[in-house]
Amino acid sequence: MINRKVKEISEILKKINEAGFEVAVVGGAVRDIIAGNQVSDWDVTTNARPEEVQKIFPKSFYNNSFGTVTIPLGPAQNIEVTTYRTESSYTDKRHPSHVEWGSSLEEDLTRRDFTINAISLPFNKGEFDTKFIDPYRGEEDFKKKIIKAVGNANARFNEDALRMMRAIRFATTLGFEIEPKTVAAIKKNAKSINKISGERIRDELFKIIDSEDAASGILLLREVGLLKEILPELDGCFDVSQISPKRHHIFDVGTHNVMSLANCPSRDTIVRFATLLHDVGKAKVANVTEEGIRTFYNHEVVGGRIALKIADRLHLSKDQKEQLFLLVRWHQFTVSENQTDKALRRFIKNIGIGNIENMMDLRVGDRLGGGLQQPESWRLKLFRQRLKEVLKKPFTVRDLAVGGSDVMKVLGIGPGPKVGEILNKLFDEVADEKGKNTREYLLKRIKTF
Ligand code: ATP
Ligand code: MG
């Protein structure tokens, strides 16, 4: 529990006490304290109303209707102070129809989702109490590595369907089991996840995808019936076999996608997500030839379209959507020692320079996730090396030794699309023969248009 932030946090909690209010640490911070980890995010609960908390901390902000005030605590570090609540009426499986402030810490703990999240550590007179307030035996469950709903699981998921995603997320990130009744209640209520906004589902899904054991998390989502609701396109891939004569694939498409994520070396969420989705188009285009060979023609094109749909549904940002699309759309690149520089350049142009390493990470995941033993073949290594070399050569039209004004002057034409067309043609011509990229040669060439 001792770390450099504890002093800062203590000062803040002390101020709340001194203003005459109760205060206790809850949530992830308590889990960290029990586990002996550094606390990363501090969640705090108090009987002070949001306005009163804001009065104590003028730099804090209050931007939602759930009674949470955020106090900035340095770079990317916040303290979230939430007023005691009681949640009586849920009408839409999303949020309580109104928030009522609670009168005690114990009452506040009853509205929390899981026993491991309903433990609190009060702070009094300048120091933390020596005992947790833990009416649902969350510490015991934490030590047994169990996720268990507070109270009646079915009722709790019926109140707020996002809790089902949270259960899978905590099970995945913490490496815990979900208690059987809680699992059964998730299975029963899985469909109601559709009541939750794409953003909130995405946030939980991305935490699962980012975690060390992301693959188990996705399989768990599938087992409880949530994957079918949030990513039906991926869920459908588990029925698509890939076993075929002369092919190395040993898994069905869904399992292969998940195994690829498990083996993807990237820590970037979108790259990992793209790896999980890379073969998602296969379910739609699967076919078997007369010789019994399975084919998946154009699956990357179909997959790209599916990725765009998923990105919209989960409200990814414009950049995230673009990157997800590009990685899925172009993942099926071939690597061969006979490829021309031009082909390599086209590949780079398609995905963007910034995605080269990301695409390699997807490919490494794809290979290992398909049962191959080596992360990279000699061909892939050579391909990487050649990409580097190609990047050093003239690469875009802007690197040509002539420009638009030369084209206009030589041909006596004004600005217009023709100028660009000619430049592109010149570029194509010199791209493979670097020696031709001289003013002398190109000015002569322009005359022939
Ligand atoms: P982490 O910060 O690692 O995501 P956390 O447990 O701190 O984990 P938060 O989302 O920060 O989770 O929420 C803080 C606490 O608020 C939780 O521990 C839980 O007690 C409560 N909580 C959050 N969301 C819900 C919910 N949908 N239903 C019930 N209680 C919730
Ligand atoms: Mg938290």
Short mmCIF file of C-alpha atoms and ligand atoms in Angstrom, two decimals:
data_model
loop_
_atom_site.label_atom_id
_atom_site.label_comp_id
_atom_site.label_asym_id
_atom_site.label_seq_id
_atom_site.Cartn_x
_atom_site.Cartn_y
_atom_site.Cartn_z
CA MET A 1 0.00 0.00 0.00
CA ILE A 2 2.97 2.31 0.49
CA ASN A 3 3.80 4.13 -2.67
CA ARG A 4 4.64 7.66 -3.62
CA LYS A 5 1.05 8.51 -4.42
CA VAL A 6 -0.25 7.50 -1.01
CA LYS A 7 0.94 10.73 0.54
CA GLU A 8 -0.82 12.81 -2.07
CA ILE A 9 -3.99 10.80 -1.78
CA SER A 10 -3.92 11.05 2.00
CA GLU A 11 -3.74 14.84 1.77
CA ILE A 12 -6.83 14.88 -0.41
CA LEU A 13 -8.82 12.49 1.75
CA LYS A 14 -7.82 14.48 4.81
CA LYS A 15 -9.31 17.61 3.29
CA ILE A 16 -12.63 15.83 2.76
CA ASN A 17 -12.59 14.69 6.39
CA GLU A 18 -11.69 18.16 7.60
CA ALA A 19 -14.66 19.61 5.75
CA GLY A 20 -16.79 17.34 7.93
CA PHE A 21 -17.45 14.40 5.60
CA GLU A 22 -16.88 10.65 5.59
CA VAL A 23 -14.60 9.25 2.93
CA ALA A 24 -13.46 5.75 1.88
CA VAL A 25 -11.46 4.19 -0.92
CA VAL A 26 -13.35 1.69 -3.11
CA GLY A 27 -13.09 -0.16 -6.44
CA GLY A 28 -9.84 -0.95 -8.23
CA ALA A 29 -7.75 0.84 -5.61
CA VAL A 30 -8.92 -1.53 -2.87
CA ARG A 31 -8.20 -4.52 -5.09
CA ASP A 32 -4.69 -3.17 -5.66
CA ILE A 33 -4.20 -2.64 -1.95
CA ILE A 34 -5.29 -6.22 -1.15
CA ALA A 35 -3.03 -7.59 -3.87
CA GLY A 36 -0.13 -5.45 -2.68
CA ASN A 37 0.10 -3.69 -6.05
CA GLN A 38 0.74 -0.03 -6.73
CA VAL A 39 -2.58 1.73 -6.89
CA SER A 40 -3.11 3.18 -10.35
CA ASP A 41 -6.57 4.78 -10.18
CA TRP A 42 -8.17 5.97 -7.05
CA ASP A 43 -11.93 5.59 -6.64
CA VAL A 44 -13.23 7.25 -3.55
CA THR A 45 -16.71 7.46 -2.06
CA THR A 46 -18.07 10.05 0.33
CA ASN A 47 -21.24 11.40 1.87
CA ALA A 48 -20.34 14.86 0.54
CA ARG A 49 -22.50 15.93 -2.43
CA PRO A 50 -20.74 16.68 -5.71
CA GLU A 51 -21.12 20.45 -5.18
CA GLU A 52 -19.57 20.12 -1.77
CA VAL A 53 -16.64 18.12 -3.14
CA GLN A 54 -16.12 20.73 -5.81
CA LYS A 55 -16.08 23.46 -3.21
CA ILE A 56 -13.23 21.68 -1.38
CA PHE A 57 -11.25 21.17 -4.63
CA PRO A 58 -11.66 24.12 -6.97
CA LYS A 59 -9.64 22.36 -9.70
CA SER A 60 -11.98 19.37 -9.82
CA PHE A 61 -14.66 18.88 -12.44
CA TYR A 62 -18.09 17.33 -12.44
CA ASN A 63 -19.33 16.21 -15.78
CA ASN A 64 -21.92 13.54 -15.34
CA SER A 65 -25.10 12.94 -13.51
CA PHE A 66 -23.87 10.02 -11.43
CA GLY A 67 -22.33 12.01 -8.68
CA THR A 68 -18.69 11.57 -9.75
CA VAL A 69 -16.26 14.44 -9.32
CA THR A 70 -12.79 14.06 -10.83
CA ILE A 71 -9.79 15.55 -9.07
CA PRO A 72 -6.69 15.71 -11.28
CA LEU A 73 -3.67 14.17 -9.62
CA GLY A 74 -0.86 14.67 -12.09
CA PRO A 75 -0.26 13.27 -15.57
CA ALA A 76 -2.93 10.72 -16.55
CA GLN A 77 -3.82 10.21 -12.93
CA ASN A 78 -7.13 11.09 -11.41
CA ILE A 79 -9.08 10.57 -8.30
CA GLU A 80 -12.74 9.88 -8.91
CA VAL A 81 -14.90 10.92 -6.00
CA THR A 82 -18.41 9.49 -6.05
CA THR A 83 -21.14 10.46 -3.64
CA TYR A 84 -22.86 7.60 -1.76
CA ARG A 85 -25.73 6.38 -3.83
CA THR A 86 -28.68 4.14 -3.64
CA GLU A 87 -30.16 2.97 -6.87
CA SER A 88 -33.77 2.20 -6.68
CA SER A 89 -35.43 2.26 -10.05
CA TYR A 90 -33.92 0.92 -13.21
CA THR A 91 -36.27 1.02 -16.13
CA ASP A 92 -34.16 0.51 -19.22
CA LYS A 93 -31.41 -1.96 -18.17
CA ARG A 94 -28.96 0.88 -18.61
CA HIS A 95 -28.93 3.50 -15.96
CA PRO A 96 -31.10 4.11 -12.99
CA SER A 97 -33.99 6.33 -14.05
CA HIS A 98 -32.75 8.73 -11.43
CA VAL A 99 -29.88 8.76 -8.99
CA GLU A 100 -30.66 8.99 -5.32
CA TRP A 101 -27.95 9.85 -2.88
CA GLY A 102 -27.40 7.19 -0.25
CA SER A 103 -27.10 7.81 3.42
CA SER A 104 -24.32 5.41 4.38
CA LEU A 105 -21.26 3.64 3.08
CA GLU A 106 -22.92 0.25 3.63
CA GLU A 107 -25.90 1.30 1.55
CA ASP A 108 -23.58 2.49 -1.20
CA LEU A 109 -21.79 -0.85 -1.27
CA THR A 110 -25.04 -2.73 -1.96
CA ARG A 111 -25.40 -1.04 -5.34
CA ARG A 112 -21.93 -2.05 -6.52
CA ASP A 113 -21.57 -4.78 -9.12
CA PHE A 114 -19.30 -7.52 -7.77
CA THR A 115 -18.25 -8.56 -4.31
CA ILE A 116 -14.61 -7.75 -5.09
CA ASN A 117 -15.75 -4.24 -6.01
CA ALA A 118 -17.88 -3.77 -2.92
CA ILE A 119 -15.01 -3.58 -0.45
CA SER A 120 -14.07 -0.26 1.02
CA LEU A 121 -11.30 1.14 3.15
CA PRO A 122 -12.42 4.15 5.19
CA PHE A 123 -10.08 7.04 5.86
CA ASN A 124 -10.29 8.83 9.17
CA LYS A 125 -8.33 11.45 11.05
CA GLY A 126 -5.47 11.55 8.59
CA GLU A 127 -5.04 7.83 8.10
CA PHE A 128 -6.53 4.72 6.54
CA ASP A 129 -8.52 2.44 8.83
CA THR A 130 -6.90 -0.88 9.60
CA LYS A 131 -9.99 -2.88 8.55
CA PHE A 132 -12.00 -3.06 5.38
CA ILE A 133 -15.75 -2.57 5.36
CA ASP A 134 -16.64 -5.67 3.39
CA PRO A 135 -20.24 -6.80 3.92
CA TYR A 136 -20.23 -9.18 0.91
CA ARG A 137 -16.96 -10.91 1.75
CA GLY A 138 -15.27 -9.50 -1.27
CA GLU A 139 -11.78 -9.94 0.18
CA GLU A 140 -12.41 -13.67 0.48
CA ASP A 141 -13.63 -13.83 -3.13
CA PHE A 142 -10.65 -11.78 -4.23
CA LYS A 143 -8.29 -14.26 -2.61
CA LYS A 144 -10.23 -17.16 -4.14
CA LYS A 145 -10.12 -15.33 -7.46
CA ILE A 146 -13.86 -15.23 -7.93
CA ILE A 147 -16.14 -12.73 -9.64
CA LYS A 148 -19.53 -12.86 -7.99
CA ALA A 149 -22.45 -10.46 -8.28
CA VAL A 150 -23.50 -8.56 -5.19
CA GLY A 151 -26.93 -9.92 -4.24
CA ASN A 152 -29.10 -11.55 -6.88
CA ALA A 153 -27.06 -11.85 -10.08
CA ASN A 154 -30.05 -11.97 -12.36
CA ALA A 155 -31.54 -8.84 -10.87
CA ARG A 156 -28.22 -7.00 -11.00
CA PHE A 157 -27.69 -7.72 -14.71
CA ASN A 158 -31.28 -6.88 -15.38
CA GLU A 159 -30.69 -3.47 -13.79
CA ASP A 160 -27.58 -2.73 -15.78
CA ALA A 161 -26.54 -4.96 -18.67
CA LEU A 162 -23.04 -3.48 -18.91
CA ARG A 163 -22.18 -5.36 -15.73
CA MET A 164 -22.08 -8.55 -17.82
CA MET A 165 -19.27 -7.13 -19.93
CA ARG A 166 -17.57 -5.93 -16.77
CA ALA A 167 -17.74 -9.44 -15.31
CA ILE A 168 -15.92 -10.87 -18.34
CA ARG A 169 -13.48 -7.97 -18.32
CA PHE A 170 -12.54 -8.46 -14.67
CA ALA A 171 -12.32 -12.24 -15.11
CA THR A 172 -9.95 -11.68 -18.05
CA THR A 173 -7.75 -8.91 -16.71
CA LEU A 174 -7.48 -10.40 -13.23
CA GLY A 175 -7.37 -14.05 -14.31
CA PHE A 176 -10.39 -14.90 -12.12
CA GLU A 177 -13.28 -17.36 -12.49
CA ILE A 178 -16.87 -16.21 -12.61
CA GLU A 179 -19.01 -17.93 -10.00
CA PRO A 180 -21.61 -20.34 -11.53
CA LYS A 181 -24.78 -18.44 -10.59
CA THR A 182 -23.27 -15.26 -11.98
CA VAL A 183 -22.35 -17.09 -15.20
CA ALA A 184 -25.87 -18.50 -15.48
CA ALA A 185 -27.35 -15.04 -15.02
CA ILE A 186 -25.11 -13.63 -17.75
CA LYS A 187 -26.19 -16.40 -20.12
CA LYS A 188 -29.81 -15.62 -19.34
CA ASN A 189 -29.46 -11.87 -19.84
CA ALA A 190 -26.89 -11.79 -22.65
CA LYS A 191 -29.33 -10.40 -25.22
CA SER A 192 -29.97 -7.31 -23.15
CA ILE A 193 -26.39 -6.11 -23.77
CA ASN A 194 -27.89 -4.59 -26.91
CA LYS A 195 -29.47 -1.94 -24.71
CA ILE A 196 -26.03 -0.60 -23.91
CA SER A 197 -24.40 2.04 -26.08
CA GLY A 198 -21.62 1.04 -28.47
CA GLU A 199 -19.10 3.24 -26.66
CA ARG A 200 -19.59 1.56 -23.32
CA ILE A 201 -19.41 -1.91 -24.85
CA ARG A 202 -16.29 -0.87 -26.75
CA ASP A 203 -14.55 0.39 -23.63
CA GLU A 204 -14.99 -2.96 -21.89
CA LEU A 205 -14.19 -4.97 -25.03
CA PHE A 206 -10.98 -3.01 -25.55
CA LYS A 207 -9.89 -3.66 -21.97
CA ILE A 208 -10.37 -7.36 -22.69
CA ILE A 209 -8.47 -7.12 -25.98
CA ASP A 210 -5.62 -5.21 -24.31
CA SER A 211 -5.17 -7.76 -21.57
CA GLU A 212 -2.48 -10.40 -21.44
CA ASP A 213 -5.02 -13.20 -21.77
CA ALA A 214 -7.24 -11.54 -24.35
CA ALA A 215 -7.90 -14.80 -26.17
CA SER A 216 -9.48 -16.41 -23.10
CA GLY A 217 -11.59 -13.30 -22.66
CA ILE A 218 -12.98 -13.56 -26.19
CA LEU A 219 -13.68 -17.26 -25.74
CA LEU A 220 -15.42 -16.50 -22.47
CA LEU A 221 -17.56 -13.85 -24.17
CA ARG A 222 -18.50 -16.53 -26.65
CA GLU A 223 -19.25 -19.14 -24.01
CA VAL A 224 -21.70 -16.89 -22.16
CA GLY A 225 -23.44 -15.75 -25.35
CA LEU A 226 -22.24 -12.14 -25.34
CA LEU A 227 -20.00 -12.44 -28.40
CA LYS A 228 -23.01 -13.33 -30.52
CA GLU A 229 -24.61 -10.07 -29.48
CA ILE A 230 -21.67 -7.69 -29.70
CA LEU A 231 -19.63 -9.24 -32.55
CA PRO A 232 -22.00 -11.62 -34.36
CA GLU A 233 -19.72 -11.58 -37.42
CA LEU A 234 -16.88 -13.07 -35.37
CA ASP A 235 -19.15 -15.45 -33.48
CA GLY A 236 -20.32 -16.90 -36.80
CA CYS A 237 -16.73 -17.75 -37.76
CA PHE A 238 -16.51 -20.58 -35.24
CA ASP A 239 -18.75 -22.72 -37.46
CA VAL A 240 -16.46 -22.34 -40.47
CA SER A 241 -13.92 -25.13 -40.86
CA GLN A 242 -10.63 -24.57 -42.64
CA ILE A 243 -9.35 -28.10 -42.67
CA SER A 244 -8.48 -28.84 -46.25
CA PRO A 245 -6.00 -31.05 -48.11
CA LYS A 246 -2.54 -29.47 -48.47
CA ARG A 247 -3.32 -26.56 -46.16
CA HIS A 248 -1.64 -25.86 -42.86
CA HIS A 249 -4.80 -24.61 -41.14
CA ILE A 250 -5.88 -26.70 -38.21
CA PHE A 251 -8.48 -24.43 -36.64
CA ASP A 252 -11.91 -23.19 -37.62
CA VAL A 253 -11.93 -19.52 -38.65
CA GLY A 254 -13.16 -18.21 -35.29
CA THR A 255 -10.59 -20.13 -33.26
CA HIS A 256 -7.87 -19.08 -35.71
CA ASN A 257 -8.82 -15.40 -35.30
CA VAL A 258 -8.67 -15.75 -31.53
CA MET A 259 -5.38 -17.66 -31.64
CA SER A 260 -3.93 -14.96 -33.87
CA LEU A 261 -4.81 -12.35 -31.26
CA ALA A 262 -3.22 -14.56 -28.61
CA ASN A 263 0.02 -14.54 -30.62
CA CYS A 264 -0.02 -10.94 -31.81
CA PRO A 265 3.05 -9.15 -30.42
CA SER A 266 1.52 -5.67 -30.71
CA ARG A 267 0.32 -3.80 -27.62
CA ASP A 268 -1.79 -1.44 -29.71
CA THR A 269 -5.52 -1.96 -29.19
CA ILE A 270 -6.56 -1.42 -32.80
CA VAL A 271 -3.80 -3.64 -34.17
CA ARG A 272 -4.90 -6.34 -31.74
CA PHE A 273 -8.54 -5.84 -32.67
CA ALA A 274 -7.66 -6.03 -36.38
CA THR A 275 -5.76 -9.26 -35.72
CA LEU A 276 -8.84 -10.66 -34.00
CA LEU A 277 -11.01 -9.68 -36.96
CA HIS A 278 -8.57 -10.29 -39.82
CA ASP A 279 -10.30 -13.37 -41.27
CA VAL A 280 -13.82 -12.33 -40.31
CA GLY A 281 -14.81 -12.13 -43.99
CA LYS A 282 -14.19 -15.85 -44.47
CA ALA A 283 -17.56 -16.90 -43.10
CA LYS A 284 -19.33 -15.05 -45.92
CA VAL A 285 -17.22 -16.30 -48.82
CA ALA A 286 -16.40 -19.87 -47.76
CA ASN A 287 -16.62 -22.39 -50.56
CA VAL A 288 -15.45 -25.92 -51.39
CA THR A 289 -14.10 -26.91 -54.80
CA GLU A 290 -14.88 -30.22 -56.49
CA GLU A 291 -11.58 -31.56 -55.22
CA GLY A 292 -12.62 -30.76 -51.70
CA ILE A 293 -10.36 -27.72 -51.28
CA ARG A 294 -11.80 -24.97 -49.16
CA THR A 295 -11.56 -21.50 -50.63
CA PHE A 296 -12.14 -18.06 -49.20
CA TYR A 297 -11.75 -15.83 -52.21
CA ASN A 298 -11.86 -12.11 -51.52
CA HIS A 299 -12.37 -12.64 -47.82
CA GLU A 300 -10.14 -9.66 -47.08
CA VAL A 301 -12.36 -7.38 -49.17
CA VAL A 302 -15.50 -8.62 -47.46
CA GLY A 303 -13.66 -8.53 -44.12
CA GLY A 304 -12.72 -4.90 -44.69
CA ARG A 305 -16.38 -4.03 -45.15
CA ILE A 306 -17.35 -5.94 -42.03
CA ALA A 307 -14.62 -4.14 -40.08
CA LEU A 308 -16.09 -0.80 -41.12
CA LYS A 309 -19.52 -1.88 -39.93
CA ILE A 310 -18.15 -3.04 -36.61
CA ALA A 311 -16.17 0.20 -36.22
CA ASP A 312 -19.37 2.21 -36.66
CA ARG A 313 -21.33 0.05 -34.29
CA LEU A 314 -18.69 0.43 -31.57
CA HIS A 315 -18.21 4.13 -32.25
CA LEU A 316 -14.51 3.94 -33.03
CA SER A 317 -12.88 7.26 -33.86
CA LYS A 318 -12.30 8.14 -37.51
CA ASP A 319 -8.61 7.26 -37.24
CA GLN A 320 -9.26 4.00 -35.43
CA LYS A 321 -11.84 3.02 -38.01
CA GLU A 322 -9.49 3.77 -40.89
CA GLN A 323 -6.66 1.80 -39.32
CA LEU A 324 -8.86 -1.18 -38.48
CA PHE A 325 -10.12 -1.21 -42.05
CA LEU A 326 -6.68 -0.97 -43.66
CA LEU A 327 -5.20 -3.74 -41.56
CA VAL A 328 -8.08 -6.14 -42.26
CA ARG A 329 -8.44 -5.14 -45.91
CA TRP A 330 -4.78 -5.65 -46.81
CA HIS A 331 -3.75 -8.43 -44.44
CA GLN A 332 -3.69 -11.01 -47.22
CA PHE A 333 -0.43 -9.74 -48.74
CA THR A 334 1.91 -12.24 -50.33
CA VAL A 335 5.61 -12.27 -49.66
CA SER A 336 7.79 -13.52 -52.44
CA GLU A 337 11.37 -12.93 -53.41
CA ASN A 338 10.15 -12.29 -56.97
CA GLN A 339 8.05 -9.27 -56.09
CA THR A 340 8.98 -6.04 -57.82
CA ASP A 341 9.76 -2.87 -55.91
CA LYS A 342 6.63 -1.50 -57.47
CA ALA A 343 4.52 -4.20 -55.82
CA LEU A 344 6.13 -3.42 -52.49
CA ARG A 345 5.47 0.27 -52.94
CA ARG A 346 1.85 -0.42 -53.76
CA PHE A 347 1.60 -2.42 -50.55
CA ILE A 348 3.02 0.49 -48.54
CA LYS A 349 0.76 2.93 -50.32
CA ASN A 350 -2.28 0.82 -49.51
CA ILE A 351 -1.65 0.50 -45.79
CA GLY A 352 0.34 3.68 -45.07
CA ILE A 353 3.95 3.81 -43.86
CA GLY A 354 2.82 3.99 -40.23
CA ASN A 355 1.13 0.60 -40.52
CA ILE A 356 4.04 -1.46 -41.79
CA GLU A 357 5.14 -2.71 -38.38
CA ASN A 358 1.51 -3.14 -37.34
CA MET A 359 0.83 -5.30 -40.37
CA MET A 360 3.91 -7.39 -39.60
CA ASP A 361 2.61 -7.89 -36.07
CA LEU A 362 -0.74 -9.00 -37.47
CA ARG A 363 1.06 -11.42 -39.79
CA VAL A 364 3.15 -12.87 -36.96
CA GLY A 365 -0.08 -13.44 -34.98
CA ASP A 366 -1.73 -14.92 -38.06
CA ARG A 367 1.15 -17.36 -38.64
CA LEU A 368 1.53 -18.52 -35.06
CA GLY A 369 -2.24 -18.54 -34.62
CA GLY A 370 -2.54 -20.81 -37.64
CA GLY A 371 -0.34 -23.47 -36.14
CA LEU A 372 2.97 -22.51 -37.75
CA GLN A 373 5.98 -22.81 -35.49
CA GLN A 374 8.04 -19.85 -36.66
CA PRO A 375 6.86 -16.26 -36.22
CA GLU A 376 8.52 -15.32 -39.51
CA SER A 377 9.52 -17.24 -42.61
CA TRP A 378 12.74 -16.31 -44.42
CA ARG A 379 10.51 -14.80 -47.09
CA LEU A 380 8.77 -12.57 -44.58
CA LYS A 381 12.13 -11.47 -43.18
CA LEU A 382 13.32 -10.67 -46.69
CA PHE A 383 10.07 -8.80 -47.37
CA ARG A 384 10.58 -6.66 -44.26
CA GLN A 385 14.14 -5.90 -45.33
CA ARG A 386 13.05 -4.98 -48.83
CA LEU A 387 10.29 -2.71 -47.51
CA LYS A 388 12.98 -0.81 -45.64
CA GLU A 389 15.07 -0.47 -48.76
CA VAL A 390 12.15 0.57 -50.90
CA LEU A 391 11.32 3.28 -48.39
CA LYS A 392 14.74 4.81 -48.97
CA LYS A 393 14.16 5.12 -52.74
CA PRO A 394 12.07 7.78 -54.51
CA PHE A 395 8.71 7.00 -53.30
CA THR A 396 6.00 9.55 -53.86
CA VAL A 397 5.36 11.82 -56.79
CA ARG A 398 6.87 14.56 -54.65
CA ASP A 399 10.24 12.83 -54.84
CA LEU A 400 10.34 13.15 -58.62
CA ALA A 401 13.10 15.34 -60.03
CA VAL A 402 10.42 17.37 -61.83
CA GLY A 403 7.23 18.96 -60.59
CA GLY A 404 3.87 20.24 -61.80
CA SER A 405 5.29 23.58 -62.92
CA ASP A 406 7.77 21.78 -65.21
CA VAL A 407 4.93 19.82 -66.82
CA MET A 408 2.90 23.00 -67.38
CA LYS A 409 5.87 24.91 -68.80
CA VAL A 410 7.05 22.18 -71.17
CA LEU A 411 3.56 21.41 -72.49
CA GLY A 412 2.29 24.98 -72.34
CA ILE A 413 -0.80 23.96 -70.36
CA GLY A 414 -2.46 25.42 -67.30
CA PRO A 415 -3.12 23.71 -63.99
CA GLY A 416 -5.60 20.85 -64.07
CA PRO A 417 -5.98 17.10 -63.56
CA LYS A 418 -3.82 16.39 -66.59
CA VAL A 419 -0.74 17.66 -64.77
CA GLY A 420 -1.26 15.16 -61.96
CA GLU A 421 -1.90 12.34 -64.41
CA ILE A 422 1.36 12.99 -66.19
CA LEU A 423 3.30 13.19 -62.94
CA ASN A 424 1.80 9.88 -61.86
CA LYS A 425 2.79 8.25 -65.14
CA LEU A 426 6.34 9.58 -64.80
CA PHE A 427 6.44 8.32 -61.27
CA ASP A 428 5.33 4.83 -62.29
CA GLU A 429 8.03 4.80 -64.90
CA VAL A 430 10.94 5.82 -62.68
CA ALA A 431 9.72 4.04 -59.57
CA ASP A 432 11.34 0.80 -60.62
CA GLU A 433 14.36 2.39 -62.24
CA LYS A 434 15.78 4.91 -59.89
CA GLY A 435 18.43 5.97 -62.44
CA LYS A 436 15.78 7.58 -64.61
CA ASN A 437 14.75 10.07 -61.95
CA THR A 438 16.75 12.99 -63.39
CA ARG A 439 15.53 16.36 -64.63
CA GLU A 440 17.17 15.86 -67.96
CA TYR A 441 15.42 12.57 -68.70
CA LEU A 442 12.06 13.58 -67.28
CA LEU A 443 11.87 16.95 -69.06
CA LYS A 444 12.41 15.08 -72.34
CA ARG A 445 9.78 12.52 -71.37
CA ILE A 446 7.19 15.22 -70.63
CA LYS A 447 7.41 16.40 -74.24
CA THR A 448 6.08 13.04 -75.44
CA PHE A 449 2.71 13.47 -73.68
P1 ATP B 1 -10.96 -0.28 -13.06
O1 ATP B 1 -10.77 1.12 -12.55
O2 ATP B 1 -9.79 -1.12 -13.10
O3 ATP B 1 -11.75 -0.28 -14.31
P2 ATP B 1 -12.86 -0.46 -10.96
O4 ATP B 1 -13.41 -1.56 -10.14
O5 ATP B 1 -12.21 0.66 -10.22
O6 ATP B 1 -11.88 -1.05 -12.01
P3 ATP B 1 -14.55 1.52 -12.14
O7 ATP B 1 -15.27 1.47 -13.43
O8 ATP B 1 -13.48 2.51 -11.94
O9 ATP B 1 -14.06 0.04 -11.85
O10 ATP B 1 -15.67 1.72 -11.03
C1 ATP B 1 -15.36 1.91 -9.67
C2 ATP B 1 -16.31 1.13 -8.81
O11 ATP B 1 -17.65 1.57 -9.10
C3 ATP B 1 -16.35 -0.36 -9.10
O12 ATP B 1 -15.37 -1.06 -8.39
C4 ATP B 1 -17.73 -0.74 -8.66
O13 ATP B 1 -17.79 -0.84 -7.26
C5 ATP B 1 -18.55 0.47 -9.06
N1 ATP B 1 -19.16 0.32 -10.40
C6 ATP B 1 -18.68 0.76 -11.57
N2 ATP B 1 -19.50 0.49 -12.57
C7 ATP B 1 -20.55 -0.16 -12.02
C8 ATP B 1 -21.77 -0.71 -12.54
N3 ATP B 1 -22.06 -0.66 -13.83
N4 ATP B 1 -22.62 -1.28 -11.65
C9 ATP B 1 -22.33 -1.31 -10.34
N5 ATP B 1 -21.22 -0.83 -9.80
C10 ATP B 1 -20.33 -0.26 -10.62
MG MG B 2 -11.46 2.47 -11.10
#
